[in-house]
GROMACS .gro file of N, CA, C and O in nm:
model
  292
    1UNK      N    1  -9.469   6.807   3.645
    1UNK     CA    2  -9.613   6.825   3.630
    1UNK      C    3  -9.686   6.695   3.669
    1UNK      O    4  -9.640   6.586   3.637
    2UNK      N    5  -9.799   6.713   3.734
    2UNK     CA    6  -9.877   6.597   3.774
    2UNK      C    7  -9.930   6.521   3.653
    2UNK      O    8  -9.947   6.579   3.546
    3UNK      N    9  -9.959   6.394   3.673
    3UNK     CA   10 -10.021   6.315   3.567
    3UNK      C   11 -10.168   6.355   3.558
    3UNK      O   12 -10.251   6.311   3.636
    4UNK      N   13 -10.196   6.444   3.463
    4UNK     CA   14 -10.330   6.502   3.450
    4UNK      C   15 -10.435   6.394   3.425
    4UNK      O   16 -10.535   6.386   3.495
    5UNK      N   17 -10.410   6.308   3.326
    5UNK     CA   18 -10.509   6.205   3.293
    5UNK      C   19 -10.533   6.110   3.411
    5UNK      O   20 -10.647   6.080   3.444
    6UNK      N   21 -10.425   6.067   3.474
    6UNK     CA   22 -10.437   5.977   3.589
    6UNK      C   23 -10.517   6.039   3.702
    6UNK      O   24 -10.601   5.974   3.765
    7UNK      N   25 -10.491   6.168   3.728
    7UNK     CA   26 -10.563   6.239   3.834
    7UNK      C   27 -10.712   6.248   3.801
    7UNK      O   28 -10.797   6.222   3.886
    8UNK      N   29 -10.743   6.284   3.677
    8UNK     CA   30 -10.884   6.297   3.636
    8UNK      C   31 -10.955   6.162   3.645
    8UNK      O   32 -11.066   6.154   3.697
    9UNK      N   33 -10.891   6.057   3.597
    9UNK     CA   34 -10.953   5.924   3.603
    9UNK      C   35 -10.976   5.883   3.748
    9UNK      O   36 -11.083   5.832   3.782
   10UNK      N   37 -10.879   5.909   3.834
   10UNK     CA   38 -10.894   5.873   3.976
   10UNK      C   39 -11.012   5.950   4.038
   10UNK      O   40 -11.095   5.892   4.108
   11UNK      N   41 -11.021   6.079   4.011
   11UNK     CA   42 -11.129   6.161   4.067
   11UNK      C   43 -11.265   6.110   4.020
   11UNK      O   44 -11.359   6.095   4.099
   12UNK      N   45 -11.278   6.081   3.891
   12UNK     CA   46 -11.406   6.033   3.836
   12UNK      C   47 -11.438   5.894   3.891
   12UNK      O   48 -11.553   5.867   3.928
   13UNK      N   49 -11.339   5.807   3.899
   13UNK     CA   50 -11.360   5.672   3.952
   13UNK      C   51 -11.409   5.678   4.096
   13UNK      O   52 -11.506   5.610   4.133
   14UNK      N   53 -11.345   5.763   4.178
   14UNK     CA   54 -11.389   5.778   4.317
   14UNK      C   55 -11.532   5.831   4.323
   14UNK      O   56 -11.614   5.784   4.401
   15UNK      N   57 -11.561   5.929   4.240
   15UNK     CA   58 -11.694   5.991   4.238
   15UNK      C   59 -11.802   5.890   4.201
   15UNK      O   60 -11.910   5.888   4.259
   16UNK      N   61 -11.770   5.804   4.104
   16UNK     CA   62 -11.866   5.704   4.056
   16UNK      C   63 -11.859   5.574   4.136
   16UNK      O   64 -11.934   5.480   4.109
   17UNK      N   65 -11.768   5.568   4.233
   17UNK     CA   66 -11.747   5.448   4.313
   17UNK      C   67 -11.714   5.327   4.226
   17UNK      O   68 -11.775   5.221   4.236
   18UNK      N   69 -11.619   5.349   4.135
   18UNK     CA   70 -11.574   5.243   4.043
   18UNK      C   71 -11.423   5.229   4.053
   18UNK      O   72 -11.355   5.314   4.108
   19UNK      N   73 -11.373   5.122   3.992
   19UNK     CA   74 -11.228   5.105   3.981
   19UNK      C   75 -11.178   5.195   3.869
   19UNK      O   76 -11.248   5.216   3.770
   20UNK      N   77 -11.054   5.243   3.883
   20UNK     CA   78 -10.997   5.327   3.777
   20UNK      C   79 -10.994   5.254   3.643
   20UNK      O   80 -11.013   5.315   3.538
   21UNK      N   81 -10.973   5.123   3.647
   21UNK     CA   82 -10.966   5.044   3.523
   21UNK      C   83 -11.101   5.040   3.450
   21UNK      O   84 -11.106   5.006   3.332
   22UNK      N   85 -11.209   5.072   3.520
   22UNK     CA   86 -11.342   5.072   3.457
   22UNK      C   87 -11.372   5.203   3.384
   22UNK      O   88 -11.471   5.213   3.314
   23UNK      N   89 -11.285   5.303   3.402
   23UNK     CA   90 -11.307   5.434   3.341
   23UNK      C   91 -11.228   5.444   3.212
   23UNK      O   92 -11.106   5.434   3.212
   24UNK      N   93 -11.299   5.463   3.101
   24UNK     CA   94 -11.233   5.478   2.971
   24UNK      C   95 -11.219   5.626   2.940
   24UNK      O   96 -11.317   5.701   2.944
   25UNK      N   97 -11.098   5.667   2.906
   25UNK     CA   98 -11.074   5.809   2.878
   25UNK      C   99 -11.139   5.854   2.748
   25UNK      O  100 -11.151   5.973   2.722
   26UNK      N  101 -11.185   5.759   2.666
   26UNK     CA  102 -11.250   5.797   2.540
   26UNK      C  103 -11.403   5.793   2.551
   26UNK      O  104 -11.472   5.836   2.459
   27UNK      N  105 -11.456   5.743   2.661
   27UNK     CA  106 -11.601   5.744   2.681
   27UNK      C  107 -11.646   5.887   2.711
   27UNK      O  108 -11.574   5.962   2.776
   28UNK      N  109 -11.766   5.921   2.665
   28UNK     CA  110 -11.816   6.054   2.698
   28UNK      C  111 -11.862   6.056   2.843
   28UNK      O  112 -11.891   5.951   2.902
   29UNK      N  113 -11.868   6.176   2.899
   29UNK     CA  114 -11.913   6.189   3.037
   29UNK      C  115 -12.056   6.136   3.050
   29UNK      O  116 -12.091   6.073   3.150
   30UNK      N  117 -12.137   6.159   2.948
   30UNK     CA  118 -12.276   6.109   2.948
   30UNK      C  119 -12.278   5.957   2.953
   30UNK      O  120 -12.356   5.898   3.028
   31UNK      N  121 -12.190   5.892   2.874
   31UNK     CA  122 -12.183   5.745   2.874
   31UNK      C  123 -12.142   5.693   3.012
   31UNK      O  124 -12.180   5.582   3.049
   32UNK      N  125 -12.066   5.773   3.086
   32UNK     CA  126 -12.025   5.733   3.221
   32UNK      C  127 -12.137   5.755   3.322
   32UNK      O  128 -12.125   5.718   3.438
   33UNK      N  129 -12.245   5.821   3.278
   33UNK     CA  130 -12.357   5.847   3.368
   33UNK      C  131 -12.345   5.978   3.442
   33UNK      O  132 -12.411   5.998   3.545
   34UNK      N  133 -12.263   6.068   3.391
   34UNK     CA  134 -12.244   6.198   3.456
   34UNK      C  135 -12.332   6.303   3.391
   34UNK      O  136 -12.337   6.313   3.269
   35UNK      N  137 -12.401   6.384   3.473
   35UNK     CA  138 -12.478   6.495   3.417
   35UNK      C  139 -12.399   6.625   3.438
   35UNK      O  140 -12.290   6.624   3.496
   36UNK      N  141 -12.455   6.735   3.393
   36UNK     CA  142 -12.380   6.862   3.400
   36UNK      C  143 -12.347   6.903   3.543
   36UNK      O  144 -12.242   6.960   3.569
   37UNK      N  145 -12.435   6.872   3.637
   37UNK     CA  146 -12.409   6.905   3.778
   37UNK      C  147 -12.291   6.822   3.831
   37UNK      O  148 -12.203   6.875   3.899
   38UNK      N  149 -12.289   6.692   3.796
   38UNK     CA  150 -12.177   6.605   3.835
   38UNK      C  151 -12.046   6.662   3.779
   38UNK      O  152 -11.945   6.669   3.850
   39UNK      N  153 -12.050   6.700   3.653
   39UNK     CA  154 -11.929   6.748   3.586
   39UNK      C  155 -11.878   6.875   3.653
   39UNK      O  156 -11.758   6.889   3.677
   40UNK      N  157 -11.969   6.966   3.689
   40UNK     CA  158 -11.927   7.090   3.757
   40UNK      C  159 -11.858   7.057   3.890
   40UNK      O  160 -11.756   7.115   3.924
   41UNK      N  161 -11.917   6.965   3.965
   41UNK     CA  162 -11.859   6.923   4.092
   41UNK      C  163 -11.720   6.864   4.073
   41UNK      O  164 -11.626   6.894   4.146
   42UNK      N  165 -11.710   6.778   3.973
   42UNK     CA  166 -11.582   6.712   3.943
   42UNK      C  167 -11.477   6.812   3.898
   42UNK      O  168 -11.361   6.804   3.939
   43UNK      N  169 -11.517   6.908   3.815
   43UNK     CA  170 -11.423   7.009   3.766
   43UNK      C  171 -11.368   7.091   3.882
   43UNK      O  172 -11.248   7.120   3.887
   44UNK      N  173 -11.453   7.124   3.979
   44UNK     CA  174 -11.405   7.200   4.096
   44UNK      C  175 -11.299   7.119   4.171
   44UNK      O  176 -11.197   7.173   4.212
   45UNK      N  177 -11.323   6.991   4.186
   45UNK     CA  178 -11.226   6.905   4.254
   45UNK      C  179 -11.097   6.894   4.172
   45UNK      O  180 -10.987   6.898   4.227
   46UNK      N  181 -11.111   6.881   4.040
   46UNK     CA  182 -10.993   6.871   3.952
   46UNK      C  183 -10.910   7.000   3.959
   46UNK      O  184 -10.787   6.995   3.966
   47UNK      N  185 -10.978   7.114   3.959
   47UNK     CA  186 -10.907   7.243   3.966
   47UNK      C  187 -10.826   7.251   4.094
   47UNK      O  188 -10.712   7.297   4.093
   48UNK      N  189 -10.885   7.205   4.203
   48UNK     CA  190 -10.817   7.208   4.332
   48UNK      C  191 -10.694   7.117   4.331
   48UNK      O  192 -10.585   7.157   4.370
   49UNK      N  193 -10.715   6.992   4.286
   49UNK     CA  194 -10.604   6.895   4.289
   49UNK      C  195 -10.494   6.926   4.189
   49UNK      O  196 -10.377   6.903   4.215
   50UNK      N  197 -10.532   6.978   4.072
   50UNK     CA  198 -10.433   7.006   3.968
   50UNK      C  199 -10.380   7.150   3.979
   50UNK      O  200 -10.288   7.187   3.907
   51UNK      N  201 -10.441   7.228   4.067
   51UNK     CA  202 -10.403   7.368   4.086
   51UNK      C  203 -10.406   7.444   3.954
   51UNK      O  204 -10.312   7.512   3.916
   52UNK      N  205 -10.515   7.427   3.882
   52UNK     CA  206 -10.534   7.492   3.751
   52UNK      C  207 -10.679   7.534   3.735
   52UNK      O  208 -10.768   7.468   3.784
   53UNK      N  209 -10.701   7.641   3.662
   53UNK     CA  210 -10.836   7.683   3.627
   53UNK      C  211 -10.876   7.604   3.503
   53UNK      O  212 -10.797   7.590   3.410
   54UNK      N  213 -10.996   7.548   3.504
   54UNK     CA  214 -11.043   7.469   3.389
   54UNK      C  215 -11.165   7.538   3.331
   54UNK      O  216 -11.266   7.555   3.399
   55UNK      N  217 -11.154   7.580   3.206
   55UNK     CA  218 -11.266   7.644   3.136
   55UNK      C  219 -11.331   7.540   3.045
   55UNK      O  220 -11.281   7.512   2.938
   56UNK      N  221 -11.441   7.484   3.090
   56UNK     CA  222 -11.509   7.382   3.011
   56UNK      C  223 -11.594   7.444   2.901
   56UNK      O  224 -11.645   7.553   2.917
   57UNK      N  225 -11.610   7.371   2.793
   57UNK     CA  226 -11.701   7.411   2.686
   57UNK      C  227 -11.778   7.287   2.642
   57UNK      O  228 -11.748   7.176   2.685
   58UNK      N  229 -11.876   7.307   2.556
   58UNK     CA  230 -11.960   7.195   2.509
   58UNK      C  231 -11.880   7.089   2.435
   58UNK      O  232 -11.919   6.974   2.430
   59UNK      N  233 -11.766   7.130   2.376
   59UNK     CA  234 -11.686   7.033   2.298
   59UNK      C  235 -11.611   6.936   2.388
   59UNK      O  236 -11.563   6.833   2.340
   60UNK      N  237 -11.595   6.968   2.514
   60UNK     CA  238 -11.520   6.882   2.606
   60UNK      C  239 -11.615   6.775   2.658
   60UNK      O  240 -11.690   6.798   2.753
   61UNK      N  241 -11.612   6.660   2.593
   61UNK     CA  242 -11.709   6.555   2.626
   61UNK      C  243 -11.644   6.427   2.678
   61UNK      O  244 -11.713   6.335   2.721
   62UNK      N  245 -11.510   6.420   2.672
   62UNK     CA  246 -11.440   6.300   2.716
   62UNK      C  247 -11.320   6.340   2.803
   62UNK      O  248 -11.277   6.455   2.802
   63UNK      N  249 -11.266   6.243   2.874
   63UNK     CA  250 -11.146   6.268   2.955
   63UNK      C  251 -11.030   6.308   2.863
   63UNK      O  252 -10.955   6.400   2.895
   64UNK      N  253 -11.018   6.242   2.749
   64UNK     CA  254 -10.908   6.274   2.656
   64UNK      C  255 -10.913   6.421   2.614
   64UNK      O  256 -10.812   6.491   2.613
   65UNK      N  257 -11.034   6.470   2.581
   65UNK     CA  258 -11.049   6.610   2.540
   65UNK      C  259 -11.022   6.704   2.657
   65UNK      O  260 -10.965   6.811   2.639
   66UNK      N  261 -11.063   6.664   2.776
   66UNK     CA  262 -11.039   6.745   2.895
   66UNK      C  263 -10.889   6.755   2.924
   66UNK      O  264 -10.838   6.864   2.952
   67UNK      N  265 -10.817   6.645   2.912
   67UNK     CA  266 -10.672   6.644   2.934
   67UNK      C  267 -10.604   6.737   2.835
   67UNK      O  268 -10.518   6.818   2.870
   68UNK      N  269 -10.647   6.729   2.708
   68UNK     CA  270 -10.591   6.814   2.602
   68UNK      C  271 -10.612   6.962   2.636
   68UNK      O  272 -10.521   7.043   2.625
   69UNK      N  273 -10.732   6.995   2.680
   69UNK     CA  274 -10.766   7.132   2.718
   69UNK      C  275 -10.676   7.181   2.832
   69UNK      O  276 -10.618   7.288   2.826
   70UNK      N  277 -10.664   7.101   2.936
   70UNK     CA  278 -10.586   7.140   3.054
   70UNK      C  279 -10.439   7.158   3.018
   70UNK      O  280 -10.375   7.252   3.063
   71UNK      N  281 -10.387   7.067   2.935
   71UNK     CA  282 -10.245   7.076   2.899
   71UNK      C  283 -10.215   7.196   2.809
   71UNK      O  284 -10.104   7.245   2.808
   72UNK      N  285 -10.316   7.245   2.736
   72UNK     CA  286 -10.299   7.362   2.650
   72UNK      C  287 -10.303   7.492   2.729
   72UNK      O  288 -10.245   7.590   2.687
   73UNK      N  289 -10.376   7.492   2.839
   73UNK     CA  290 -10.397   7.615   2.916
   73UNK      C  291 -10.272   7.660   2.987
   73UNK      O  292 -10.190   7.587   3.029
   0.00000   0.00000   0.00000
C-alpha cells in the first residue's frame, strides 16, 4: 500500500508551493490557507494518485484525520 500520509503531504505541499517539511499533518486545512474549493481540487488529485474514493465530511479538518478516513475505507 502506498504511503497515504506522505502522498497527501506531497500533494498539498506542491499545491501550496511549499516544502513538505513545512506541512504539519496536525494543522487544519484552514490554518494551511486552504478553502473548500482548494480542498475539493486536492481530494480529486488524491483520489487519482491513491486510486481510492474519498468521502469527505465536516469532521475531516486535518491531514491526520484524512489519513485515518482513507485507511478505514
